[in-house]
Structures are given as structure tokens and as C-alpha cells.
CSV table of C-alpha atoms in Angstrom, one decimal:
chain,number,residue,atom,x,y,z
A,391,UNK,CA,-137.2,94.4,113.6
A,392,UNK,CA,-134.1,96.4,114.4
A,393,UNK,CA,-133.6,98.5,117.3
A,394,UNK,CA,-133.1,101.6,116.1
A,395,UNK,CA,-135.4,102.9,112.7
A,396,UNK,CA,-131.9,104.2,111.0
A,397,UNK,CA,-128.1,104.3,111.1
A,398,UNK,CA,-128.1,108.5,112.0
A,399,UNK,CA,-130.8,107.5,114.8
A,400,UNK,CA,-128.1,104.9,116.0
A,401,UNK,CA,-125.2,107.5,115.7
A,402,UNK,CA,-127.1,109.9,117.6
A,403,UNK,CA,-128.1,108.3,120.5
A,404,UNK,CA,-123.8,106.3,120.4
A,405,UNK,CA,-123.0,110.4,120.5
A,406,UNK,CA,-125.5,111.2,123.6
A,407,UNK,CA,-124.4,108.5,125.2
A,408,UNK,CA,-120.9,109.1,124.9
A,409,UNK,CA,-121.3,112.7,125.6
A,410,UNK,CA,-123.2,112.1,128.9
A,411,UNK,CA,-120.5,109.9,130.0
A,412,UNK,CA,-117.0,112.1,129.1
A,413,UNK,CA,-118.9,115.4,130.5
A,414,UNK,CA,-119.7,113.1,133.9
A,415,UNK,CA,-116.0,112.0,134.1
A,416,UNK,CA,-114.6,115.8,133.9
A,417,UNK,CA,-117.3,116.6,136.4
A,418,UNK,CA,-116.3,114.0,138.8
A,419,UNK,CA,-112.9,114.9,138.2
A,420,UNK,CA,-112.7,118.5,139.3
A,421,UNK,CA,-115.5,117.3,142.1
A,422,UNK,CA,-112.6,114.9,143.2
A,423,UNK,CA,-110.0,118.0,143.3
A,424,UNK,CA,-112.5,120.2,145.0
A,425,UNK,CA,-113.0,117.4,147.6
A,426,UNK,CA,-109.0,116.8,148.0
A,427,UNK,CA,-108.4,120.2,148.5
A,428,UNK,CA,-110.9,120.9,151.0
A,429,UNK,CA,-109.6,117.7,152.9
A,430,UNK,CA,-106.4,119.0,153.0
A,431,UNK,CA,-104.2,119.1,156.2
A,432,UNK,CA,-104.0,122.5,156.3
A,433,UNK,CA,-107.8,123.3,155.3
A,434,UNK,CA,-109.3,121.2,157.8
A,435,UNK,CA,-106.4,122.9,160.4
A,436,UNK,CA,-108.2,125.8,159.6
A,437,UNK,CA,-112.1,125.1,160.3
A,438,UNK,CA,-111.1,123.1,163.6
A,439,UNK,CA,-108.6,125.6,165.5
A,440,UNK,CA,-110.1,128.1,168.2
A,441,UNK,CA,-112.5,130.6,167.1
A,442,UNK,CA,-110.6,133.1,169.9
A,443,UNK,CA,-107.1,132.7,172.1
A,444,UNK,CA,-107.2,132.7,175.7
A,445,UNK,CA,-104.5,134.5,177.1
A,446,UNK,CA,-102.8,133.5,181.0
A,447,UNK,CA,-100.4,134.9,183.0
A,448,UNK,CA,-97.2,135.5,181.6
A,449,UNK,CA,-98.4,135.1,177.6
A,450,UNK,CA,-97.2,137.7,175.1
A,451,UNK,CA,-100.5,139.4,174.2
A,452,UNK,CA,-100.6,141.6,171.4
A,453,UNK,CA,-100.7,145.0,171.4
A,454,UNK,CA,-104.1,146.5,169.8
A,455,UNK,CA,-105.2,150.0,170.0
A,456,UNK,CA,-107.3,151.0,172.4
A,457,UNK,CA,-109.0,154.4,171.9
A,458,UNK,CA,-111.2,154.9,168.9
A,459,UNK,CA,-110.1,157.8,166.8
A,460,UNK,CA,-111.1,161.1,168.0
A,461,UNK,CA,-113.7,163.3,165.2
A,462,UNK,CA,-111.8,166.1,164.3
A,463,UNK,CA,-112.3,169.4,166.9
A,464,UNK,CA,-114.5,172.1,165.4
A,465,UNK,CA,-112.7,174.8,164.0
A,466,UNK,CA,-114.5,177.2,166.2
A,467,UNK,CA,-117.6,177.5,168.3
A,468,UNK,CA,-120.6,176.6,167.2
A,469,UNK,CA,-123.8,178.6,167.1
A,470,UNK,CA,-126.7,177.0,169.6
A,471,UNK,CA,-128.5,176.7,165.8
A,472,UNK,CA,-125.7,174.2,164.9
A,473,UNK,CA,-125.5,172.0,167.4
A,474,UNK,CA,-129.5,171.6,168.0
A,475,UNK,CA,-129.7,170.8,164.1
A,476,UNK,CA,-126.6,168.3,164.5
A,477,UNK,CA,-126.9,166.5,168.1
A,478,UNK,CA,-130.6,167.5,169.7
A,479,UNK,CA,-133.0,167.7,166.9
A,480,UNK,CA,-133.5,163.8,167.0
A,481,UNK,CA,-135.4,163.9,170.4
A,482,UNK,CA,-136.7,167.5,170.2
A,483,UNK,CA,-137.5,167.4,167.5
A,484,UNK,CA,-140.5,164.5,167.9
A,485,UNK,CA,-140.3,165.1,171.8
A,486,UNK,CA,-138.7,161.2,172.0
A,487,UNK,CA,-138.5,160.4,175.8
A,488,UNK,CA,-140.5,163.1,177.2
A,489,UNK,CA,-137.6,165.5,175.7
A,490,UNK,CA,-140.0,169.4,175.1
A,491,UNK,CA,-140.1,170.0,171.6
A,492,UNK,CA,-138.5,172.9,170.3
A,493,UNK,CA,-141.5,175.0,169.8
A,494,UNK,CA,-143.4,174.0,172.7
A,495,UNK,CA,-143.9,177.1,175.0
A,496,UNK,CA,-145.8,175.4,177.2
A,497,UNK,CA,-143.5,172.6,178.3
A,498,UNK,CA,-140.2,175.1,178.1
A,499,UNK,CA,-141.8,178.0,180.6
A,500,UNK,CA,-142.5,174.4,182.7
A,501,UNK,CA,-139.1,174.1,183.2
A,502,UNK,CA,-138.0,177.8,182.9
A,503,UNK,CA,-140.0,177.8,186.6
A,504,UNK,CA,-136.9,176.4,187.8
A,505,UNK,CA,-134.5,179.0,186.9
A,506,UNK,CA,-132.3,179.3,183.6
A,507,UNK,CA,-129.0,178.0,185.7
A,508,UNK,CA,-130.8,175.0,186.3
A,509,UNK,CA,-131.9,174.5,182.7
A,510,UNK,CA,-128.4,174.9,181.5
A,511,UNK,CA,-127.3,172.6,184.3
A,512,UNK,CA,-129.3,170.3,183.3
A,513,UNK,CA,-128.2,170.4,179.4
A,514,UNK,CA,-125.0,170.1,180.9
A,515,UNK,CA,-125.4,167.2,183.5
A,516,UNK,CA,-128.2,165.3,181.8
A,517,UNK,CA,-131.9,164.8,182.6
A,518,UNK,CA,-134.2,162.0,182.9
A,519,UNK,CA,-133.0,160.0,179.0
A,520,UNK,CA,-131.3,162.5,177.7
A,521,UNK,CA,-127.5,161.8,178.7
A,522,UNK,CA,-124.8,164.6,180.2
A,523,UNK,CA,-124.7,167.2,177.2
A,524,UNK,CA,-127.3,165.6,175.2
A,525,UNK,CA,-125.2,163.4,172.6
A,526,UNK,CA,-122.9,166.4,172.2
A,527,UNK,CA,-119.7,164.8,174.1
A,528,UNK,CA,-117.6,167.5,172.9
A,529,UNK,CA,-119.6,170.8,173.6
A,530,UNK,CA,-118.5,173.3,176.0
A,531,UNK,CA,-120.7,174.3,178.4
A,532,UNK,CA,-121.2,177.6,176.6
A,533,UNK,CA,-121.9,175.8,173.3
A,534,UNK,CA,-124.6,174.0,175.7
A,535,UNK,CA,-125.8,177.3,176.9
A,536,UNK,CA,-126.0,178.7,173.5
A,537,UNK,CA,-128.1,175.4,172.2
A,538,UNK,CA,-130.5,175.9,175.1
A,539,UNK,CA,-131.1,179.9,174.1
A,540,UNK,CA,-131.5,178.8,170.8
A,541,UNK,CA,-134.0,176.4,172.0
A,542,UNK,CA,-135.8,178.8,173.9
A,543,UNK,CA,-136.3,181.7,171.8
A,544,UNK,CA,-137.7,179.9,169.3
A,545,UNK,CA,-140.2,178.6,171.7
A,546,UNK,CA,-141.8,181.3,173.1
């Protein structure tokens, strides 16, 4: 009994064989270059040195900017309606922090006890969470005074 039924069964499986092997030999081949390059001096130069430099006395430290660009200034002043919808609508909007919700007659007559100087200095010098100006860093104190009228006529 031969091993193989016929001569195109024999061919065939000479041809799979021979196919498995070349395609193997390319693979390991470009495996081989992938690995020599990765070893390379300078590669592995690369993944050891310093994640950071530490700098001492008397190094040349680079110079590196150190103010963040400034937003553009408005190009005039903003109504109390803009500035509540662009920086205080976040937290008065849901009352976040204790902040009164804009609406909220009862909590804004609270506070208009006080006085309506000490409301705006309050908008202006922070309260409780909410920081000096609200996150408005770049309203003027009337633009705060405007936001908090705004505020308070529509919660009446």
C-alpha cells in the first residue's frame, strides 16, 4: 500500500509543506529585523533614560512659558443676562452647593435681609463654594452688580 492514494494528492501535500515552510522563513525573517531594531543601541537608550531632568544649582534650565494665554477681553460690557447664562447658570441654575436658584424668591429675599451692598459684595468677594466673582475672573464689579440684578428681578 502506498502512502499517498495518488500522484496530485502527493503534489499537494509536497506544495503545503513547502508553502508552510517559505512563508515561516519570511515571517521569522522580518520578526528577526523587528527584534534587531528594537535592540538597537539607540532604542533601548531611549526606554532606559530619565522619564524627567532634575535641575541643580548653576544648570542651564530652559526657558518655558509661564502664563497661559489670556481669553480675548470682551468687546464691551456685558449685560447681567450674559454673564448669568455664561459663568453662574451651572450652580443657579440646579442650586449646586447651596447656591439660590434663580427663581427662588424665597431664598433671594433671605439674603436681600442683609442689604443689596452686601449681596453684591458678596458676588464680588465670594460666599460659602462659590469663589470671588463666581467663575467670572474677568467681570468688573459692575458686570457683577448687573448679574446679581438680573438675578433678582427675575426672582421675585
Amino acid at each position: 500500500m502506498r502512502p499517498f492514494a495518488s500522484k496530485e494528492r502527493y503534489q499537494m501535500k509536497l506544495f503545503k509543506t513547502i508553502s508552510v515552510f517559505t512563508i515561516s522563513a519570511i515571517i521569522a525573517v522580518f520578526a528577526g529585523n523587528a527584534a534587531a531594531k528594537h535592540m538597537s543601541k539607540k532604542n533601548t537608550e531611549d526606554r532606559i533614560k530619565p522619564a524627567f531632568k532634575v535641575y541643580v544649582e548653576g544648570d542651564k534650565v530652559p526657558q518655558v512659558a509661564n502664563e497661559l494665554p489670556k481669553p480675548p477681553k470682551p468687546a464691551g460690557p456685558r449685560t447681567g443676562e450674559d454673564v448669568y447664562n455664561t459663568y453662574c447658570t451651572a450652580c443657579h441654575g440646579a442650586g449646586i452647593a447651596g447656591a439660590p436658584k434663580l427663581g427662588d424668591a424665597a431664598a433671594w429675599s433671605e439674603r436681600m435681609s442683609a442689604g443689596i451692598n452686601e449681596v453684591y459684595a458678596k458676588a464680588i468677594n465670594g460666599v460659602g463654594a462659590m469663589p470671588a466673582r463666581g467663575t467670572c475672573s474677568d467681570c468688573s464689579d459692575d458686570e457683577i452688580k448687573k448679574t446679581v440684578d438680573y438675578i433678582l428681578a427675575n426672582s421675585k
